Amino acid sequence: MKTTFQYDHYYTYSELTEALQTLVKNHPDLLAMESICKSEKGRDVWALTLTNKQTGDPLAKPAFYIDANTHAGEVTGSMAALHTLDVLCTNYGEDAQLTRLADTLT
């Protein structure tokens, strides 16, 4: 599977935010990003929605939820979530199973 980013270290908050923004910029047809609140330190808590909006309303599709980095020190979860988004977006249209996921789920 192709990926956009290197996964050779854990990303800082700034690196993670930049990576998420890059994915959204590269895949605006599949991804939406919003800040759902601020952390105790005043940082944005990001939520991303991945779905092909051309195949239906995201709210009408079955969905799955990935929660990551709930606590500040749990950085492996955010890397796993980033990798999942990266693989799904980067391989969309090239891998039939991944394309089907983005077309039919939110």
PDB file of C-alpha atoms in Angstrom:
ATOM      1  CA  MET A   1       0.000   0.000   0.000  1.00  0.00           C
ATOM      2  CA  LYS A   2       1.158   3.485  -0.821  1.00  0.00           C
ATOM      3  CA  THR A   3       1.315   6.147   1.872  1.00  0.00           C
ATOM      4  CA  THR A   4       1.930   9.882   1.787  1.00  0.00           C
ATOM      5  CA  PHE A   5       3.959  10.114   5.000  1.00  0.00           C
ATOM      6  CA  GLN A   6       6.882   8.395   6.702  1.00  0.00           C
ATOM      7  CA  TYR A   7       6.095   6.463   9.856  1.00  0.00           C
ATOM      8  CA  ASP A   8       9.590   6.293  11.333  1.00  0.00           C
ATOM      9  CA  HIS A   9       8.877   8.398  14.427  1.00  0.00           C
ATOM     10  CA  TYR A  10       5.959   9.563  16.540  1.00  0.00           C
ATOM     11  CA  TYR A  11       4.583  12.891  15.344  1.00  0.00           C
ATOM     12  CA  THR A  12       4.391  15.949  17.552  1.00  0.00           C
ATOM     13  CA  TYR A  13       1.087  17.805  17.752  1.00  0.00           C
ATOM     14  CA  SER A  14       2.326  20.279  15.117  1.00  0.00           C
ATOM     15  CA  GLU A  15       3.504  17.510  12.769  1.00  0.00           C
ATOM     16  CA  LEU A  16       0.243  15.624  13.194  1.00  0.00           C
ATOM     17  CA  THR A  17      -1.828  18.742  12.508  1.00  0.00           C
ATOM     18  CA  GLU A  18       0.248  19.491   9.396  1.00  0.00           C
ATOM     19  CA  ALA A  19      -0.109  15.896   8.171  1.00  0.00           C
ATOM     20  CA  LEU A  20      -3.889  15.967   8.650  1.00  0.00           C
ATOM     21  CA  GLN A  21      -4.142  19.303   6.828  1.00  0.00           C
ATOM     22  CA  THR A  22      -2.044  17.889   3.976  1.00  0.00           C
ATOM     23  CA  LEU A  23      -4.340  14.879   3.629  1.00  0.00           C
ATOM     24  CA  VAL A  24      -7.413  17.127   3.542  1.00  0.00           C
ATOM     25  CA  LYS A  25      -5.767  19.401   0.967  1.00  0.00           C
ATOM     26  CA  ASN A  26      -4.788  16.419  -1.206  1.00  0.00           C
ATOM     27  CA  HIS A  27      -8.157  14.650  -0.874  1.00  0.00           C
ATOM     28  CA  PRO A  28     -10.901  17.291  -0.474  1.00  0.00           C
ATOM     29  CA  ASP A  29     -13.346  14.948  -2.207  1.00  0.00           C
ATOM     30  CA  LEU A  30     -12.924  12.396   0.601  1.00  0.00           C
ATOM     31  CA  LEU A  31     -11.918  14.258   3.765  1.00  0.00           C
ATOM     32  CA  ALA A  32     -13.320  17.017   5.961  1.00  0.00           C
ATOM     33  CA  MET A  33     -11.522  18.327   9.056  1.00  0.00           C
ATOM     34  CA  GLU A  34     -12.915  20.338  11.928  1.00  0.00           C
ATOM     35  CA  SER A  35     -11.909  21.372  15.411  1.00  0.00           C
ATOM     36  CA  ILE A  36     -14.453  19.917  17.813  1.00  0.00           C
ATOM     37  CA  CYS A  37     -13.078  21.608  20.939  1.00  0.00           C
ATOM     38  CA  LYS A  38      -9.950  22.957  22.578  1.00  0.00           C
ATOM     39  CA  SER A  39      -7.713  20.979  24.894  1.00  0.00           C
ATOM     40  CA  GLU A  40      -6.804  22.172  28.359  1.00  0.00           C
ATOM     41  CA  LYS A  41      -3.660  23.639  26.757  1.00  0.00           C
ATOM     42  CA  GLY A  42      -5.736  25.492  24.146  1.00  0.00           C
ATOM     43  CA  ARG A  43      -4.911  23.174  21.248  1.00  0.00           C
ATOM     44  CA  ASP A  44      -7.516  22.177  18.701  1.00  0.00           C
ATOM     45  CA  VAL A  45      -8.908  18.662  19.015  1.00  0.00           C
ATOM     46  CA  TRP A  46      -9.331  17.513  15.426  1.00  0.00           C
ATOM     47  CA  ALA A  47     -12.098  15.365  13.988  1.00  0.00           C
ATOM     48  CA  LEU A  48     -11.885  14.115  10.425  1.00  0.00           C
ATOM     49  CA  THR A  49     -14.661  12.606   8.361  1.00  0.00           C
ATOM     50  CA  LEU A  50     -13.682  10.308   5.518  1.00  0.00           C
ATOM     51  CA  THR A  51     -16.287   9.397   2.912  1.00  0.00           C
ATOM     52  CA  ASN A  52     -17.026   9.874  -0.759  1.00  0.00           C
ATOM     53  CA  LYS A  53     -19.708  12.572  -0.655  1.00  0.00           C
ATOM     54  CA  GLN A  54     -20.621  11.797  -4.284  1.00  0.00           C
ATOM     55  CA  THR A  55     -22.025   8.417  -3.224  1.00  0.00           C
ATOM     56  CA  GLY A  56     -24.407   9.774  -0.603  1.00  0.00           C
ATOM     57  CA  ASP A  57     -24.917  11.916   2.450  1.00  0.00           C
ATOM     58  CA  PRO A  58     -22.236  11.075   5.039  1.00  0.00           C
ATOM     59  CA  LEU A  59     -24.875  11.134   7.802  1.00  0.00           C
ATOM     60  CA  ALA A  60     -26.997   8.564   5.969  1.00  0.00           C
ATOM     61  CA  LYS A  61     -24.190   6.014   5.557  1.00  0.00           C
ATOM     62  CA  PRO A  62     -23.150   3.388   8.095  1.00  0.00           C
ATOM     63  CA  ALA A  63     -20.144   4.688   9.992  1.00  0.00           C
ATOM     64  CA  PHE A  64     -17.220   3.609  12.085  1.00  0.00           C
ATOM     65  CA  TYR A  65     -15.313   5.702  14.591  1.00  0.00           C
ATOM     66  CA  ILE A  66     -11.608   5.726  15.390  1.00  0.00           C
ATOM     67  CA  ASP A  67     -10.596   7.410  18.636  1.00  0.00           C
ATOM     68  CA  ALA A  68      -6.933   8.267  19.036  1.00  0.00           C
ATOM     69  CA  ASN A  69      -4.645  10.167  21.370  1.00  0.00           C
ATOM     70  CA  THR A  70      -7.330  10.544  24.028  1.00  0.00           C
ATOM     71  CA  HIS A  71      -4.608  11.204  26.583  1.00  0.00           C
ATOM     72  CA  ALA A  72      -1.543  13.285  25.741  1.00  0.00           C
ATOM     73  CA  GLY A  73       0.951  10.442  26.107  1.00  0.00           C
ATOM     74  CA  GLU A  74      -0.944   7.950  23.952  1.00  0.00           C
ATOM     75  CA  VAL A  75       0.725   8.881  20.688  1.00  0.00           C
ATOM     76  CA  THR A  76       0.597   5.413  19.132  1.00  0.00           C
ATOM     77  CA  GLY A  77      -3.156   5.792  18.650  1.00  0.00           C
ATOM     78  CA  SER A  78      -2.801   9.018  16.690  1.00  0.00           C
ATOM     79  CA  MET A  79      -0.163   7.417  14.463  1.00  0.00           C
ATOM     80  CA  ALA A  80      -2.419   4.423  13.804  1.00  0.00           C
ATOM     81  CA  ALA A  81      -5.337   6.728  12.978  1.00  0.00           C
ATOM     82  CA  LEU A  82      -3.162   8.859  10.671  1.00  0.00           C
ATOM     83  CA  HIS A  83      -1.857   5.745   8.926  1.00  0.00           C
ATOM     84  CA  THR A  84      -5.412   4.453   8.439  1.00  0.00           C
ATOM     85  CA  LEU A  85      -6.533   7.758   6.880  1.00  0.00           C
ATOM     86  CA  ASP A  86      -3.372   7.920   4.779  1.00  0.00           C
ATOM     87  CA  VAL A  87      -3.779   4.399   3.368  1.00  0.00           C
ATOM     88  CA  LEU A  88      -7.494   4.858   2.637  1.00  0.00           C
ATOM     89  CA  CYS A  89      -7.035   8.214   0.887  1.00  0.00           C
ATOM     90  CA  THR A  90      -3.775   7.537  -0.930  1.00  0.00           C
ATOM     91  CA  ASN A  91      -5.018   4.242  -2.364  1.00  0.00           C
ATOM     92  CA  TYR A  92      -8.567   5.396  -3.139  1.00  0.00           C
ATOM     93  CA  GLY A  93      -9.434   4.574  -6.737  1.00  0.00           C
ATOM     94  CA  GLU A  94      -6.565   2.085  -7.022  1.00  0.00           C
ATOM     95  CA  ASP A  95      -7.566  -0.561  -4.502  1.00  0.00           C
ATOM     96  CA  ALA A  96     -11.114  -1.856  -4.966  1.00  0.00           C
ATOM     97  CA  GLN A  97     -11.703  -2.777  -1.306  1.00  0.00           C
ATOM     98  CA  LEU A  98     -10.447   0.542   0.050  1.00  0.00           C
ATOM     99  CA  THR A  99     -12.438   2.449  -2.562  1.00  0.00           C
ATOM    100  CA  ARG A 100     -15.569   0.518  -1.599  1.00  0.00           C
ATOM    101  CA  LEU A 101     -15.048   1.441   2.068  1.00  0.00           C
ATOM    102  CA  ALA A 102     -14.862   5.164   1.293  1.00  0.00           C
ATOM    103  CA  ASP A 103     -17.792   4.942  -1.117  1.00  0.00           C
ATOM    104  CA  THR A 104     -20.167   3.096   1.211  1.00  0.00           C
ATOM    105  CA  LEU A 105     -19.180   4.129   4.753  1.00  0.00           C
ATOM    106  CA  THR A 106     -18.458   7.265   6.746  1.00  0.00           C
TER     107      THR A 106
END
